[in-house]
mmCIF file of C-alpha atoms in Angstrom:
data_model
loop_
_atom_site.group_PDB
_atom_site.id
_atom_site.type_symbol
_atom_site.label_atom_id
_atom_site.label_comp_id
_atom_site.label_asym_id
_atom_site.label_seq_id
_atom_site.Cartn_x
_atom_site.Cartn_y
_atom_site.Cartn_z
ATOM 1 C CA UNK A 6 -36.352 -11.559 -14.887
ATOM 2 C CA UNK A 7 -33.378 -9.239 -14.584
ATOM 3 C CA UNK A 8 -29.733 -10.110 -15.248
ATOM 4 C CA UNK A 9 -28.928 -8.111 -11.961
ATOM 5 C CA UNK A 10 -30.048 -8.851 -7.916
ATOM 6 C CA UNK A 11 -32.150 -6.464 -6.803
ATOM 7 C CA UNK A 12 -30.320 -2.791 -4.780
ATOM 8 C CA UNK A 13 -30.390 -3.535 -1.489
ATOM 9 C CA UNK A 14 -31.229 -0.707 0.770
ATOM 10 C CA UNK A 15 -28.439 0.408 3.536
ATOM 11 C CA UNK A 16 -30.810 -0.956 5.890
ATOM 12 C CA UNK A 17 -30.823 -3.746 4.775
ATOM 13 C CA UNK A 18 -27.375 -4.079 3.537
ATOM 14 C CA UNK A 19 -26.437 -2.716 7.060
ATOM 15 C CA UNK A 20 -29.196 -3.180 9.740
ATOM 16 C CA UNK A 21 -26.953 -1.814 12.643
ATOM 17 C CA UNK A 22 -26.677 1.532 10.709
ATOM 18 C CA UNK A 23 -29.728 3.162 12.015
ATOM 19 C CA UNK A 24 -29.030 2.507 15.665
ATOM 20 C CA UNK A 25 -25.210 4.281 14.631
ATOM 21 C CA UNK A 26 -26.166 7.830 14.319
ATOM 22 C CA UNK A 27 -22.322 8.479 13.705
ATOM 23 C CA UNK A 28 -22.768 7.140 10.705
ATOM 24 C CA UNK A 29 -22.806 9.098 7.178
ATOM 25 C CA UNK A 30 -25.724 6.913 5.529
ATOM 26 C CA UNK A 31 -26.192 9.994 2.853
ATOM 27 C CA UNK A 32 -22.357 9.713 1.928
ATOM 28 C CA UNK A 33 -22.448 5.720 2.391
ATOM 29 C CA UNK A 34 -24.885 5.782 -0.207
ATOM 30 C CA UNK A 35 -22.851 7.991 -2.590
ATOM 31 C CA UNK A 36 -19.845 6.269 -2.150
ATOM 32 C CA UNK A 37 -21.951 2.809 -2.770
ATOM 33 C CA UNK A 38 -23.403 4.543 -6.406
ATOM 34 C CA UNK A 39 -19.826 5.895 -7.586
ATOM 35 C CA UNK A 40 -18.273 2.441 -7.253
ATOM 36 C CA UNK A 41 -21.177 0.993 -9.049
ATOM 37 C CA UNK A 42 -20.916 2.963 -11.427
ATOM 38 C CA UNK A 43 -16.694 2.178 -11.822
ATOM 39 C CA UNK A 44 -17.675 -1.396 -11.484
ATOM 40 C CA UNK A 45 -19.820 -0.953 -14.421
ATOM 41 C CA UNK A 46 -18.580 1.074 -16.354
ATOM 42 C CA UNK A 47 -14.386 -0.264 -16.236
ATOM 43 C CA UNK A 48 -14.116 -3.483 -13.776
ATOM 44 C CA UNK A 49 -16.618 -5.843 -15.744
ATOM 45 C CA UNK A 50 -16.343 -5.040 -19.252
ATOM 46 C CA UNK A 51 -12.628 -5.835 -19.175
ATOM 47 C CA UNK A 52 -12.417 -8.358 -16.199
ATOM 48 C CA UNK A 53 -12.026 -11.272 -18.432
ATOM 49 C CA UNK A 54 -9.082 -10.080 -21.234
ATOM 50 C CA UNK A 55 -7.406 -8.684 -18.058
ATOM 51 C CA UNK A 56 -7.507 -11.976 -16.239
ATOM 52 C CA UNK A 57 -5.879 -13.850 -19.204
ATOM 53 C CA UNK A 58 -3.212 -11.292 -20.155
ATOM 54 C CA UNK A 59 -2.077 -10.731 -16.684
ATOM 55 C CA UNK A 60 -2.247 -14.828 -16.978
ATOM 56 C CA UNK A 61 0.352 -14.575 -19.435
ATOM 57 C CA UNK A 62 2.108 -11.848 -18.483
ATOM 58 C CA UNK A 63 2.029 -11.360 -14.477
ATOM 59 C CA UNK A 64 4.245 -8.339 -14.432
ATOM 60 C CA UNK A 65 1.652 -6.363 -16.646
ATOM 61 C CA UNK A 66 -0.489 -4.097 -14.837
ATOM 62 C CA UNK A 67 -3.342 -1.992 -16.141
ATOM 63 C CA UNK A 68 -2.491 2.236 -14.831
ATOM 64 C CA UNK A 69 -5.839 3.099 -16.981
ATOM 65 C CA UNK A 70 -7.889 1.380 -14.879
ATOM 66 C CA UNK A 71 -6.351 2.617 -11.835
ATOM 67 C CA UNK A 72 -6.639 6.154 -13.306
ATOM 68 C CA UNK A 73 -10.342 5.530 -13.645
ATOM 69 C CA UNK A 74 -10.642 4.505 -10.114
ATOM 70 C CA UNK A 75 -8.985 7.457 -8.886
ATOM 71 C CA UNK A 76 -11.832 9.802 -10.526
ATOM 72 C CA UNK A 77 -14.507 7.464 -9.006
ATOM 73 C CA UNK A 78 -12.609 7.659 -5.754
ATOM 74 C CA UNK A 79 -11.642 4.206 -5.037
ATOM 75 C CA UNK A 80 -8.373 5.726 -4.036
ATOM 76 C CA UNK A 81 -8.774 8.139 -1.559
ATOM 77 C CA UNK A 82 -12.296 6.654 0.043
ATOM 78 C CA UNK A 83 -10.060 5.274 3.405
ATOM 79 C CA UNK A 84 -8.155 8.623 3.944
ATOM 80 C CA UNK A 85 -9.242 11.172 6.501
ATOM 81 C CA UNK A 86 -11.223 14.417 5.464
ATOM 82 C CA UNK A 87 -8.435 16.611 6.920
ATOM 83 C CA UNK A 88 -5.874 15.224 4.634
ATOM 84 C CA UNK A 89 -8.345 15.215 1.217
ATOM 85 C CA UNK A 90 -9.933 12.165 1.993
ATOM 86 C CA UNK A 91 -13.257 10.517 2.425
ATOM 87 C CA UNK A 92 -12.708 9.557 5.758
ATOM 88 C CA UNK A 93 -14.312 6.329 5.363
ATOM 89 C CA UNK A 94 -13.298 2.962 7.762
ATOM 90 C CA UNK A 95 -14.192 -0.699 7.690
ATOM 91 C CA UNK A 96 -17.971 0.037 6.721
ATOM 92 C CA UNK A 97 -17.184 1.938 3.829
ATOM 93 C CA UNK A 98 -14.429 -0.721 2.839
ATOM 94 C CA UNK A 99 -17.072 -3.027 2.789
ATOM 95 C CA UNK A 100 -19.645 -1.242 0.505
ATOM 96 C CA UNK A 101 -17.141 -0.826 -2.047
ATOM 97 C CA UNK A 102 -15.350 -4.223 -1.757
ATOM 98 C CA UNK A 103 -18.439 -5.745 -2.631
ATOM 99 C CA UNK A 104 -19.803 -3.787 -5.555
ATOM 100 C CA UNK A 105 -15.932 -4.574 -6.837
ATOM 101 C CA UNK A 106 -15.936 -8.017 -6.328
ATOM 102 C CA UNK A 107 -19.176 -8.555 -7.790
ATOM 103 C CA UNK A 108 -17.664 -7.318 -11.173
ATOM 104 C CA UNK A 109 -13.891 -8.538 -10.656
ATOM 105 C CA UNK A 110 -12.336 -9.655 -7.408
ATOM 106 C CA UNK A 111 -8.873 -9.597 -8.894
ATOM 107 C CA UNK A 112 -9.392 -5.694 -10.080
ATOM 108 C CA UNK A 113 -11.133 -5.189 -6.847
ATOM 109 C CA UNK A 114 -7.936 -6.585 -4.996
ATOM 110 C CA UNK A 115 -6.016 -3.416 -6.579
ATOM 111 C CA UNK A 116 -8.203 -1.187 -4.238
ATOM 112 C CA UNK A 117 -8.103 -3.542 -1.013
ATOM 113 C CA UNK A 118 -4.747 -3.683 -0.969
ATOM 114 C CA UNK A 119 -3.845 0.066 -1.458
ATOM 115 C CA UNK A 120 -6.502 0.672 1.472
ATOM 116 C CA UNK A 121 -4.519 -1.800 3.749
ATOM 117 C CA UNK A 122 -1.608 0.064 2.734
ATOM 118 C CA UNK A 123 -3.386 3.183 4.260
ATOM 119 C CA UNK A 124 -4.307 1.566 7.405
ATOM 120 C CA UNK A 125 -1.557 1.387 9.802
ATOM 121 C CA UNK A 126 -1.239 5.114 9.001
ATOM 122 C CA UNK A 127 -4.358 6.049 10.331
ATOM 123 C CA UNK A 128 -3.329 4.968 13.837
ATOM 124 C CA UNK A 129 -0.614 7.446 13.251
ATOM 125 C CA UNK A 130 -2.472 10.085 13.537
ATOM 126 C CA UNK A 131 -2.742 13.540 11.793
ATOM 127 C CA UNK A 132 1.415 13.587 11.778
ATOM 128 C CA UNK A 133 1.158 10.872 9.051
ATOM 129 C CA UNK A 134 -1.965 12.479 7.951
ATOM 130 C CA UNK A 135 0.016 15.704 5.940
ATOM 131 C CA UNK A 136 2.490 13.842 4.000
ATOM 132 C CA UNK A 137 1.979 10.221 2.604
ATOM 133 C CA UNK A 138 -1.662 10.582 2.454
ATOM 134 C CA UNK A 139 -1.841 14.561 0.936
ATOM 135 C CA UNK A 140 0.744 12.970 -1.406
ATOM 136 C CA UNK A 141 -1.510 10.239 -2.339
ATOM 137 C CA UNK A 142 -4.613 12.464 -2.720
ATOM 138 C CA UNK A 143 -2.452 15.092 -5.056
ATOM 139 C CA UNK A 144 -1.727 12.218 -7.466
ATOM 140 C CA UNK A 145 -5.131 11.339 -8.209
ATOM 141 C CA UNK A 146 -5.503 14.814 -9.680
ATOM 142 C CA UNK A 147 -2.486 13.622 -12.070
ATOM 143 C CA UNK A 148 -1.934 10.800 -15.261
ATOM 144 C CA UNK A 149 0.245 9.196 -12.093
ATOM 145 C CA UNK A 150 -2.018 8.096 -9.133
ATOM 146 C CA UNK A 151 -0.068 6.426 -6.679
ATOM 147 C CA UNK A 152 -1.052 2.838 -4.820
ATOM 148 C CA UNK A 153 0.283 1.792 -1.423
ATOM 149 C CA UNK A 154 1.041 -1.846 0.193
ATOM 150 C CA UNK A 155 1.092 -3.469 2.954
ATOM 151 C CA UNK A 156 4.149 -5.615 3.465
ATOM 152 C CA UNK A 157 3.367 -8.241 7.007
ATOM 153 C CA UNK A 158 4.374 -12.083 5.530
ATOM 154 C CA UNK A 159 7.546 -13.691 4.909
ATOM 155 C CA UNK A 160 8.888 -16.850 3.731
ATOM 156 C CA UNK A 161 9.243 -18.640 6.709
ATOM 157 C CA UNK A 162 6.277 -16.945 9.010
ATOM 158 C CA UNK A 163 2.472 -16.196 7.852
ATOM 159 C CA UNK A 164 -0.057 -15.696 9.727
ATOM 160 C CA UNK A 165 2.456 -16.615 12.877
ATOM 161 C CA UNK A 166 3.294 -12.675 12.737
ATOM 162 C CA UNK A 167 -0.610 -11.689 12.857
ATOM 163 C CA UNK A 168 -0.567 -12.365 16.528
ATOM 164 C CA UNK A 169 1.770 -11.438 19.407
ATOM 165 C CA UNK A 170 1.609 -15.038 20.956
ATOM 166 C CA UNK A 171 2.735 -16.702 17.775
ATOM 167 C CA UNK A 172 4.918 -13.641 16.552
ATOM 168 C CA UNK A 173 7.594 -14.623 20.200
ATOM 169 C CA UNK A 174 7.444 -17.738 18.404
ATOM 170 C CA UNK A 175 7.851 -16.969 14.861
ATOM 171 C CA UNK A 176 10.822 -17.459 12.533
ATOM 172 C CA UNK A 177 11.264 -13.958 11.970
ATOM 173 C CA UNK A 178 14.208 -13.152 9.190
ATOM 174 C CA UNK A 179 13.425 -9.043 9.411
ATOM 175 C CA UNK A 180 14.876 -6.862 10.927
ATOM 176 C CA UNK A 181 15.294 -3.143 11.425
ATOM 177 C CA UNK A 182 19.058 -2.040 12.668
ATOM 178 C CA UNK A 183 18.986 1.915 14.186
ATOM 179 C CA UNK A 184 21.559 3.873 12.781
ATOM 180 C CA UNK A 185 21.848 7.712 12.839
ATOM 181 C CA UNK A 186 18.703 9.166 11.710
ATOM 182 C CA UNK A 187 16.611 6.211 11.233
ATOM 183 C CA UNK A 188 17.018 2.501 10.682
ATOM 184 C CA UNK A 189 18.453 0.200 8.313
ATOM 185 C CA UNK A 190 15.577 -2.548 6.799
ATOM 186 C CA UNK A 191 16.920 -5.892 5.609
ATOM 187 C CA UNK A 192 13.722 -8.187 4.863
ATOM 188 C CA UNK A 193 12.214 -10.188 2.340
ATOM 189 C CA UNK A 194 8.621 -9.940 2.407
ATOM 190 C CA UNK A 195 6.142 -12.658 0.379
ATOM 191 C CA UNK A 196 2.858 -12.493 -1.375
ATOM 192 C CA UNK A 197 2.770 -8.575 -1.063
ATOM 193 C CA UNK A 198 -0.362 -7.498 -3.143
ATOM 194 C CA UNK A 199 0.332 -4.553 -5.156
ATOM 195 C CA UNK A 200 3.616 -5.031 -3.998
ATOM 196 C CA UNK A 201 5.492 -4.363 -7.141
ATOM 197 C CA UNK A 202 3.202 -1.619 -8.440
ATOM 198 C CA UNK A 203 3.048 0.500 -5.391
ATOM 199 C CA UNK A 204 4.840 3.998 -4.792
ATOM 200 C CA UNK A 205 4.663 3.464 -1.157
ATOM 201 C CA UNK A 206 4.520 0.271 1.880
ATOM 202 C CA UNK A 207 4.074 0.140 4.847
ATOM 203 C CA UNK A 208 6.539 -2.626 6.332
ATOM 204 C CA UNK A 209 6.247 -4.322 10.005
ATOM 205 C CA UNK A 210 9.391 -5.959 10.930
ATOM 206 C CA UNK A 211 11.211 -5.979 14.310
ATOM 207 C CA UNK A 212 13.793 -3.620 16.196
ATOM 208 C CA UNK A 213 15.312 -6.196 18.111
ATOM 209 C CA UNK A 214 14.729 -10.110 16.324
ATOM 210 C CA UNK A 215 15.071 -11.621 20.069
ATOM 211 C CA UNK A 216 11.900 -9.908 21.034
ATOM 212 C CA UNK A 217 10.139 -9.338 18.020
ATOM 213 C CA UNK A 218 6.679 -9.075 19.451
ATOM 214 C CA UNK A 219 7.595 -6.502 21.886
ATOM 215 C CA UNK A 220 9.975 -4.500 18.793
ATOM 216 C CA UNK A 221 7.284 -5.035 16.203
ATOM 217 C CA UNK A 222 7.314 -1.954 14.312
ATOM 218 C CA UNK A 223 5.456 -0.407 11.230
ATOM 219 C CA UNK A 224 7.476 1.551 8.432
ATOM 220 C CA UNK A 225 6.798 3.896 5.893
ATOM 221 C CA UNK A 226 8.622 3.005 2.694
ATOM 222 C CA UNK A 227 9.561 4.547 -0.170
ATOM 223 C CA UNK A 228 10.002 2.133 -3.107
ATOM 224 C CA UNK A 229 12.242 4.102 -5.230
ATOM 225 C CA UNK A 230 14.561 3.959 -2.007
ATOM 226 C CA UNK A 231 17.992 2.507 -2.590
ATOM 227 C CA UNK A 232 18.238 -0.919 -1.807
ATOM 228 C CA UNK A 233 14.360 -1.829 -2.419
ATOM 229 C CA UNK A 234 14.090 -4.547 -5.091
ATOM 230 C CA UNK A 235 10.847 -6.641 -6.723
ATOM 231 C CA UNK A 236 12.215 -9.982 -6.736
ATOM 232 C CA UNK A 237 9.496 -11.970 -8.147
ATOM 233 C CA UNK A 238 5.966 -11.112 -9.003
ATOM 234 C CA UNK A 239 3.616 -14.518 -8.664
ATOM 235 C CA UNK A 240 2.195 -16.416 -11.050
ATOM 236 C CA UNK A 241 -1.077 -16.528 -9.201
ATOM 237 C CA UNK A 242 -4.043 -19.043 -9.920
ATOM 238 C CA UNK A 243 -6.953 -16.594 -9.947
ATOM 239 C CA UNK A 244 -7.553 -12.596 -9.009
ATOM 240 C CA UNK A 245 -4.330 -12.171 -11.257
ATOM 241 C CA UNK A 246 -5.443 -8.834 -12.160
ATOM 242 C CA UNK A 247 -3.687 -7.679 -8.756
ATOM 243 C CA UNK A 248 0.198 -8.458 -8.952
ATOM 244 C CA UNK A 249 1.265 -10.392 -5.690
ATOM 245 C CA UNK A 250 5.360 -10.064 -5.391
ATOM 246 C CA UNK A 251 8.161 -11.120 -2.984
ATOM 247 C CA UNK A 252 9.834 -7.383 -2.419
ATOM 248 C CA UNK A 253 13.605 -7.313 -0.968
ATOM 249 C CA UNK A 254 15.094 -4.323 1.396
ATOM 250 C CA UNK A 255 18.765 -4.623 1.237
ATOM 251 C CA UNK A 256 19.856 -2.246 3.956
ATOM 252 C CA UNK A 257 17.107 0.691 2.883
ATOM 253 C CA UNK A 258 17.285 3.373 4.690
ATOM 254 C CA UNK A 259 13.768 5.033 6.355
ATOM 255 C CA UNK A 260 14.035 8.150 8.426
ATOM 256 C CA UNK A 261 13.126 8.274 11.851
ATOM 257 C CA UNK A 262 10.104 10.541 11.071
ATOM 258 C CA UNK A 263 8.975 7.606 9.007
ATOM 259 C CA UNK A 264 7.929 5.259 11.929
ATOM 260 C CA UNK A 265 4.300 4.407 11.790
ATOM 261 C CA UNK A 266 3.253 5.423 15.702
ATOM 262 C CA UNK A 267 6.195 4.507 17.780
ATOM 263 C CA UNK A 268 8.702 1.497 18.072
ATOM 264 C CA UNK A 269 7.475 -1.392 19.251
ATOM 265 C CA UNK A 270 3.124 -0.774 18.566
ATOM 266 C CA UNK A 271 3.669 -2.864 15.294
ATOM 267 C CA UNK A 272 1.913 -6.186 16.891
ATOM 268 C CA UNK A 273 -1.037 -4.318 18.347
ATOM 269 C CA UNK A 274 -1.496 -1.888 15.181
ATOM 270 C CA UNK A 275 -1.142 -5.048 13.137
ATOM 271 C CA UNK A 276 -4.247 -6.501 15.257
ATOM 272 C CA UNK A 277 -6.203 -3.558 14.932
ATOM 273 C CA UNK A 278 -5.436 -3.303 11.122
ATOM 274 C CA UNK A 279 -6.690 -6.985 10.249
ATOM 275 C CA UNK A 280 -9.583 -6.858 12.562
ATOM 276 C CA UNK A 281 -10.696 -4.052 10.487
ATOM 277 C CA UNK A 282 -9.995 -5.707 7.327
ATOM 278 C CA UNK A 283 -12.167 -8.284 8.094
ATOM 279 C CA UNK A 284 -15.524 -6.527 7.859
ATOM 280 C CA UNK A 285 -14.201 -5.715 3.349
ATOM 281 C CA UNK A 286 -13.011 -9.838 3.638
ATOM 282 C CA UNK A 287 -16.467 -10.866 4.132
ATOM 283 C CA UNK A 288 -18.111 -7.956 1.820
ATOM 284 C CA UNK A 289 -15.146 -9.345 -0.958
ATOM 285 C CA UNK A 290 -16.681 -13.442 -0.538
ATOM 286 C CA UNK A 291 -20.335 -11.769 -0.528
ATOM 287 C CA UNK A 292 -19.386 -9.622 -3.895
ATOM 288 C CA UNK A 293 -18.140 -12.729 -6.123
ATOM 289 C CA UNK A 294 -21.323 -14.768 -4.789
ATOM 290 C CA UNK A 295 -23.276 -11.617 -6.082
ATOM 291 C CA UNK A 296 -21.245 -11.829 -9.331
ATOM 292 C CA UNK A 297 -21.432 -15.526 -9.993
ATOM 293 C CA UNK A 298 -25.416 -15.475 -9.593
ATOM 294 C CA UNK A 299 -25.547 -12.291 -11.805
ATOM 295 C CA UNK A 300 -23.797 -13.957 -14.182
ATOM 296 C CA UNK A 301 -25.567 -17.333 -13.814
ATOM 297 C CA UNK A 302 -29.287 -15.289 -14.445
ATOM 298 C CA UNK A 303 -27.397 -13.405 -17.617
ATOM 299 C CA UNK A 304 -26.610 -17.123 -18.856
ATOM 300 C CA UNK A 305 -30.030 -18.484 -18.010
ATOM 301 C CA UNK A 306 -31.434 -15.546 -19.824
ATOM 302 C CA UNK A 307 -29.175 -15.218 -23.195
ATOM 303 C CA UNK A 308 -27.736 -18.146 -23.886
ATOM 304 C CA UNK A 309 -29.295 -20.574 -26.359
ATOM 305 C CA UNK A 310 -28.033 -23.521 -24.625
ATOM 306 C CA UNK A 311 -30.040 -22.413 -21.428
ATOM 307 C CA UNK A 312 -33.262 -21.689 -23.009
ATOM 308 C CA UNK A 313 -36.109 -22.891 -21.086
ATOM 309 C CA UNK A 314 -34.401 -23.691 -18.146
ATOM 310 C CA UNK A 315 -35.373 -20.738 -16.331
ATOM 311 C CA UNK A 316 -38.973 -21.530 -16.885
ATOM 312 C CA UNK A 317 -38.661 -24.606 -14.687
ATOM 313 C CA UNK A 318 -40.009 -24.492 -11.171
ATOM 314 C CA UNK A 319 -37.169 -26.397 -9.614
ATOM 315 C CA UNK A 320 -34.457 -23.844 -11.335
ATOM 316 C CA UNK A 321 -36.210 -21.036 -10.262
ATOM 317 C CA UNK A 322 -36.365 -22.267 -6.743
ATOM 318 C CA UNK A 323 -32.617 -22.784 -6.672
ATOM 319 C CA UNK A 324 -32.173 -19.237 -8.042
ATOM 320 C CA UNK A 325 -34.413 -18.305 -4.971
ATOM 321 C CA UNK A 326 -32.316 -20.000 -2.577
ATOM 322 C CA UNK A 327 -29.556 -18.664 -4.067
ATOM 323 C CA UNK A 328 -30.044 -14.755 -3.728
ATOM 324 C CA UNK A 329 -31.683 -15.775 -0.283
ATOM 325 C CA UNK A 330 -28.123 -16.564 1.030
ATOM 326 C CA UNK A 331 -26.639 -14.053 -0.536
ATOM 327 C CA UNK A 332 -28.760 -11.358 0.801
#
């Protein structure tokens, strides 16, 4: 029996995709093999000493891998074609979630949250397009590839500041104060995956904190701005490969030029962003059930304590079960 499930076909994988003739199923399946092969070849063999040191040590982050991501193209998959990029969207999130997660969801997490990063820029349109993103595509060509976040939660409102009904009621602490050229940001933002590694965020706060769902804008932030500060990275229970940080802005300054969209289209762009992200949520859950069985079969296979378990009929008919659900 082999250690590994069976590849799926994209029709399978994806049964919609036929009926979507917008749909690149040649460069799905591409994108599908190279982060296979990344998975493979860097994610698994050093998932485990990577979980425990970053255990130990949750400020110490691994650049090498992220380095060997960029040359598989788990940076750049999310960004438009005119700007460098893939051009891939939730779909393509999803392919490559999963093959991640089945290897390492906390290493996989690196990649999710730099693409949720990306995503309130592509509502920007091709304005955004020639800067950030170019930027971010140039730097995978370097030793310094770049990561983005995406900076929503607080300490005092969650998921309240995911929706536009809850955000009027939310305890909001952010806010954005106009001055000459731009605005002012004083926030503290919570649980910010990659938050402490990343070159650049992008930040939703309010203009106005008495109407923060109608002011609820997106910023582009750059982290070596004056007044940005890491002021904790989490000791987090598991996918600890991924730092999680609380991230003050004392006052930092972002240019007008720098709004994601326009002032006040943070609360629907924050929708649309998580609705999208929801699509790579389920392909992440799908990916560590793929692992774990993987992993189970390699145990029921290699391990002396297992042997002759897999010859029982009962065992094998839970291993059925299993990989039916997870197909």
């Amino acid at each position: 029996m082999s250690t590994m499930m069976p590849e799926r076909s994209l029709s399978e994988q994806f049964p919609r995709l036929a009926a979507n003739g917008g749909v690149d199923v040649r460069g799905l399946r591409q994108l599908r093999a190279s982060a296979h092969r990344f998975a493979e070849e860097h994610v698994r063999p050093r998932a485990l000493q990577l979980d425990r040191r970053t255990g130990e040590d949750p400020a110490w982050f691994d650049w090498d891998l992220v380095r060997a991501g960029a040359e598989h193209g788990m940076l750049s998959f999310l960004i438009p074609r005119p700007a460098g990029g893939a051009g891939g969207l939730a779909t393509q999130a999803a392919v490559v979630m999963e093959e991640l997660c089945a290897a390492c969801p906390g290493i996989a997490l690196i990649f999710g949250a730099h693409a949720l990063g990306i995503s309130p820029l592509l509502l920007g349109g091709p304005s955004q397009w020639d800067g950030v993103l170019a930027e971010l595509i140039a730097s995978e060509s370097t030793r310094e590839p770049q990561l983005m976040a995406c900076a929503i939660t607080e300490p005092e409102a969650g998921t309240d500041v995911e929706d536009p009904d809850l955000l009027r009621l939310a305890r909001i602490t952010s806010h954005a104060r106009r001055v000459p050229g731009g605005f002012r940001l004083s926030a503290t933002k919570r649980f910010i995956s990659n938050g402490s590694v990343a070159r650049w965020i992008t930040i939703l706060m309010p203009t106005d904190p008495t109407a923060a769902a109608e002011t609820w804008t997106c910023f582009l932030v750059d982290t070596r701005s004056e007044g940005f500060a890491v002021s904790r990275v989490e000791h987090k229970m598991g996918q600890r490969a991924c730092p999680a940080a609380e991230l003050t802005f004392d006052e930092v300054f972002v240019p007008a030029e720098r709004i994601v969209s326009r002032e006040g289209d943070g609360a629907p762009a924050t929708m649309i962003v998580l609705a999208s992200s929801r699509p790579p949520v389920a392909a992440i859950a799908t990916g560590i059930a793929r692992g774990a069985y993987e992993r189970l079969l390699l145990w029921l296979e290699e391990d002396r304590h297992a042997r002759g378990l897999l010859d029982r009929q009962h065992v094998q008919l839970a291993l059925a079960s299993m990989e039916e659900e997870i197909h």
